[in-house]
């Protein structure tokens, strides 16, 4: 199993009543597959994982596995603040049919590097799934250092890292960790092209929810080393990337769902729906521009 290229961090659609909307989720999955998305992440941070009840998590993941039917890998978000809870959720994801687990560094508790090492090794030893490490210090308040990642990659069940730090130094240091059995996946849409040109195998993307075909084109260009094509694809996507930066993920990307007939803009508290106004209009214009470019092509 190879997780690479354009990987969509799926949103979780809810109906106007706040209930899980599996029909809309099915449309979103079909939209991704038709657009060339090469893997999907279910119940990650973009999917409002921490707002899901246990039975909703199970229904969502089982639905994705059945709907995708082996056409692309399904990665389950299984990271929790505690190690035992993370192991248990990873084991549950395995039973539900996930192909791999995306395991975020424990949030809020601020572990040491040794604590992080032991945490991820426990999940790799006992979770039963291939593990993709996930480093996103802006959300977790801890940073998985490259030196720690270099140790963790020796575990046969740890197959890669989603690195969401976008500074050039971290991109380069993470790229240096790549080998045949360990991939680097960018976790930042804005710097994803830079990361792929440096050696990342792809991007776990938010923007791909709304523009899978355009994002696949970017990934194909960047991972092949075509800098001119990468620049063109990046420029085409940049207005949408900027529009999605108007509010914390996934508020803005969910506001784009109804524009494409993929669901409502409703998130769950404490997140709030993006208000009508300049930010919504910027998002509409960016989506319309991408559609026009696709038609012209």
mmCIF file with all atom_site columns, N, CA and C in Angstrom, residues 113-114 116-117 133 135 143-154 161 163 165 169-170 173-174 176-177 182:
data_model
loop_
_atom_site.group_PDB
_atom_site.id
_atom_site.type_symbol
_atom_site.label_atom_id
_atom_site.label_alt_id
_atom_site.label_comp_id
_atom_site.label_asym_id
_atom_site.label_entity_id
_atom_site.label_seq_id
_atom_site.pdbx_PDB_ins_code
_atom_site.Cartn_x
_atom_site.Cartn_y
_atom_site.Cartn_z
_atom_site.occupancy
_atom_site.B_iso_or_equiv
_atom_site.pdbx_formal_charge
_atom_site.auth_seq_id
_atom_site.auth_comp_id
_atom_site.auth_asym_id
_atom_site.auth_atom_id
_atom_site.pdbx_PDB_model_num
ATOM 1  N N  . UNK A 1 113 ? 9.943  14.840 23.959 1.00 0.00 ? 113 UNK A N  1
ATOM 2  C CA . UNK A 1 113 ? 10.300 14.036 22.788 1.00 0.00 ? 113 UNK A CA 1
ATOM 3  C C  . UNK A 1 113 ? 10.342 12.550 23.137 1.00 0.00 ? 113 UNK A C  1
ATOM 4  N N  . UNK A 1 114 ? 10.806 12.211 24.343 1.00 0.00 ? 114 UNK A N  1
ATOM 5  C CA . UNK A 1 114 ? 10.803 10.813 24.749 1.00 0.00 ? 114 UNK A CA 1
ATOM 6  C C  . UNK A 1 114 ? 9.377  10.297 24.910 1.00 0.00 ? 114 UNK A C  1
ATOM 7  N N  . UNK A 1 116 ? 6.800  11.391 23.225 1.00 0.00 ? 116 UNK A N  1
ATOM 8  C CA . UNK A 1 116 ? 6.299  11.227 21.860 1.00 0.00 ? 116 UNK A CA 1
ATOM 9  C C  . UNK A 1 116 ? 6.821  9.931  21.244 1.00 0.00 ? 116 UNK A C  1
ATOM 10 N N  . UNK A 1 117 ? 8.098  9.667  21.439 1.00 0.00 ? 117 UNK A N  1
ATOM 11 C CA . UNK A 1 117 ? 8.680  8.441  20.888 1.00 0.00 ? 117 UNK A CA 1
ATOM 12 C C  . UNK A 1 117 ? 7.954  7.214  21.422 1.00 0.00 ? 117 UNK A C  1
ATOM 13 N N  . UNK A 1 133 ? 2.689  9.321  11.040 1.00 0.00 ? 133 UNK A N  1
ATOM 14 C CA . UNK A 1 133 ? 2.836  10.329 12.079 1.00 0.00 ? 133 UNK A CA 1
ATOM 15 C C  . UNK A 1 133 ? 2.249  11.651 11.576 1.00 0.00 ? 133 UNK A C  1
ATOM 16 N N  . UNK A 1 135 ? 2.425  15.747 12.527 1.00 0.00 ? 135 UNK A N  1
ATOM 17 C CA . UNK A 1 135 ? 2.969  16.841 13.329 1.00 0.00 ? 135 UNK A CA 1
ATOM 18 C C  . UNK A 1 135 ? 2.316  18.158 12.928 1.00 0.00 ? 135 UNK A C  1
ATOM 19 N N  . UNK A 1 143 ? 5.852  19.798 19.306 1.00 0.00 ? 143 UNK A N  1
ATOM 20 C CA . UNK A 1 143 ? 6.478  19.667 17.994 1.00 0.00 ? 143 UNK A CA 1
ATOM 21 C C  . UNK A 1 143 ? 7.270  18.368 17.944 1.00 0.00 ? 143 UNK A C  1
ATOM 22 N N  . UNK A 1 144 ? 6.916  17.488 17.031 1.00 0.00 ? 144 UNK A N  1
ATOM 23 C CA . UNK A 1 144 ? 7.644  16.242 16.834 1.00 0.00 ? 144 UNK A CA 1
ATOM 24 C C  . UNK A 1 144 ? 8.928  16.561 16.063 1.00 0.00 ? 144 UNK A C  1
ATOM 25 N N  . UNK A 1 145 ? 10.044 16.507 16.751 1.00 0.00 ? 145 UNK A N  1
ATOM 26 C CA . UNK A 1 145 ? 11.321 16.918 16.164 1.00 0.00 ? 145 UNK A CA 1
ATOM 27 C C  . UNK A 1 145 ? 11.800 15.924 15.117 1.00 0.00 ? 145 UNK A C  1
ATOM 28 N N  . UNK A 1 146 ? 12.484 16.393 14.079 1.00 0.00 ? 146 UNK A N  1
ATOM 29 C CA . UNK A 1 146 ? 13.028 15.484 13.066 1.00 0.00 ? 146 UNK A CA 1
ATOM 30 C C  . UNK A 1 146 ? 13.910 14.389 13.654 1.00 0.00 ? 146 UNK A C  1
ATOM 31 N N  . UNK A 1 147 ? 14.653 14.705 14.724 1.00 0.00 ? 147 UNK A N  1
ATOM 32 C CA . UNK A 1 147 ? 15.508 13.697 15.348 1.00 0.00 ? 147 UNK A CA 1
ATOM 33 C C  . UNK A 1 147 ? 14.673 12.544 15.908 1.00 0.00 ? 147 UNK A C  1
ATOM 34 N N  . UNK A 1 148 ? 13.504 12.865 16.464 1.00 0.00 ? 148 UNK A N  1
ATOM 35 C CA . UNK A 1 148 ? 12.624 11.826 16.990 1.00 0.00 ? 148 UNK A CA 1
ATOM 36 C C  . UNK A 1 148 ? 11.993 11.040 15.850 1.00 0.00 ? 148 UNK A C  1
ATOM 37 N N  . UNK A 1 149 ? 11.591 11.742 14.810 1.00 0.00 ? 149 UNK A N  1
ATOM 38 C CA . UNK A 1 149 ? 11.033 11.072 13.634 1.00 0.00 ? 149 UNK A CA 1
ATOM 39 C C  . UNK A 1 149 ? 12.045 10.112 13.024 1.00 0.00 ? 149 UNK A C  1
ATOM 40 N N  . UNK A 1 150 ? 13.318 10.501 13.011 1.00 0.00 ? 150 UNK A N  1
ATOM 41 C CA . UNK A 1 150 ? 14.364 9.649  12.442 1.00 0.00 ? 150 UNK A CA 1
ATOM 42 C C  . UNK A 1 150 ? 14.474 8.324  13.180 1.00 0.00 ? 150 UNK A C  1
ATOM 43 N N  . UNK A 1 151 ? 14.198 8.333  14.478 1.00 0.00 ? 151 UNK A N  1
ATOM 44 C CA . UNK A 1 151 ? 14.189 7.097  15.255 1.00 0.00 ? 151 UNK A CA 1
ATOM 45 C C  . UNK A 1 151 ? 12.925 6.297  14.972 1.00 0.00 ? 151 UNK A C  1
ATOM 46 N N  . UNK A 1 152 ? 11.787 6.980  14.940 1.00 0.00 ? 152 UNK A N  1
ATOM 47 C CA . UNK A 1 152 ? 10.504 6.298  14.764 1.00 0.00 ? 152 UNK A CA 1
ATOM 48 C C  . UNK A 1 152 ? 10.389 5.622  13.398 1.00 0.00 ? 152 UNK A C  1
ATOM 49 N N  . UNK A 1 153 ? 11.006 6.178  12.385 1.00 0.00 ? 153 UNK A N  1
ATOM 50 C CA . UNK A 1 153 ? 10.858 5.611  11.034 1.00 0.00 ? 153 UNK A CA 1
ATOM 51 C C  . UNK A 1 153 ? 11.464 4.217  10.915 1.00 0.00 ? 153 UNK A C  1
ATOM 52 N N  . UNK A 1 154 ? 12.277 3.824  11.893 1.00 0.00 ? 154 UNK A N  1
ATOM 53 C CA . UNK A 1 154 ? 12.847 2.476  11.861 1.00 0.00 ? 154 UNK A CA 1
ATOM 54 C C  . UNK A 1 154 ? 11.832 1.403  12.216 1.00 0.00 ? 154 UNK A C  1
ATOM 55 N N  . UNK A 1 161 ? 5.216  10.445 7.537  1.00 0.00 ? 161 UNK A N  1
ATOM 56 C CA . UNK A 1 161 ? 4.843  11.563 8.387  1.00 0.00 ? 161 UNK A CA 1
ATOM 57 C C  . UNK A 1 161 ? 4.090  12.600 7.577  1.00 0.00 ? 161 UNK A C  1
ATOM 58 N N  . UNK A 1 163 ? 3.753  16.290 7.821  1.00 0.00 ? 163 UNK A N  1
ATOM 59 C CA . UNK A 1 163 ? 4.405  17.418 8.486  1.00 0.00 ? 163 UNK A CA 1
ATOM 60 C C  . UNK A 1 163 ? 3.709  18.707 8.079  1.00 0.00 ? 163 UNK A C  1
ATOM 61 N N  . UNK A 1 165 ? 4.281  21.775 9.420  1.00 0.00 ? 165 UNK A N  1
ATOM 62 C CA . UNK A 1 165 ? 5.097  22.991 9.525  1.00 0.00 ? 165 UNK A CA 1
ATOM 63 C C  . UNK A 1 165 ? 5.562  23.378 8.129  1.00 0.00 ? 165 UNK A C  1
ATOM 64 N N  . UNK A 1 169 ? 13.154 25.502 6.576  1.00 0.00 ? 169 UNK A N  1
ATOM 65 C CA . UNK A 1 169 ? 14.097 24.639 7.278  1.00 0.00 ? 169 UNK A CA 1
ATOM 66 C C  . UNK A 1 169 ? 13.458 23.299 7.634  1.00 0.00 ? 169 UNK A C  1
ATOM 67 N N  . UNK A 1 170 ? 12.221 23.317 8.142  1.00 0.00 ? 170 UNK A N  1
ATOM 68 C CA . UNK A 1 170 ? 11.568 22.059 8.500  1.00 0.00 ? 170 UNK A CA 1
ATOM 69 C C  . UNK A 1 170 ? 11.245 21.236 7.263  1.00 0.00 ? 170 UNK A C  1
ATOM 70 N N  . UNK A 1 173 ? 14.523 19.545 6.354  1.00 0.00 ? 173 UNK A N  1
ATOM 71 C CA . UNK A 1 173 ? 14.933 18.514 7.314  1.00 0.00 ? 173 UNK A CA 1
ATOM 72 C C  . UNK A 1 173 ? 14.024 17.288 7.234  1.00 0.00 ? 173 UNK A C  1
ATOM 73 N N  . UNK A 1 174 ? 12.747 17.508 6.982  1.00 0.00 ? 174 UNK A N  1
ATOM 74 C CA . UNK A 1 174 ? 11.828 16.371 6.849  1.00 0.00 ? 174 UNK A CA 1
ATOM 75 C C  . UNK A 1 174 ? 12.090 15.623 5.551  1.00 0.00 ? 174 UNK A C  1
ATOM 76 N N  . UNK A 1 176 ? 14.817 15.159 4.177  1.00 0.00 ? 176 UNK A N  1
ATOM 77 C CA . UNK A 1 176 ? 16.025 14.349 4.348  1.00 0.00 ? 176 UNK A CA 1
ATOM 78 C C  . UNK A 1 176 ? 15.741 13.008 5.022  1.00 0.00 ? 176 UNK A C  1
ATOM 79 N N  . UNK A 1 177 ? 14.557 12.863 5.616  1.00 0.00 ? 177 UNK A N  1
ATOM 80 C CA . UNK A 1 177 ? 14.190 11.615 6.288  1.00 0.00 ? 177 UNK A CA 1
ATOM 81 C C  . UNK A 1 177 ? 13.585 10.584 5.340  1.00 0.00 ? 177 UNK A C  1
ATOM 82 N N  . UNK A 1 182 ? 9.537  5.000  3.954  1.00 0.00 ? 182 UNK A N  1
ATOM 83 C CA . UNK A 1 182 ? 9.067  6.081  4.810  1.00 0.00 ? 182 UNK A CA 1
ATOM 84 C C  . UNK A 1 182 ? 8.871  7.332  3.962  1.00 0.00 ? 182 UNK A C  1
#
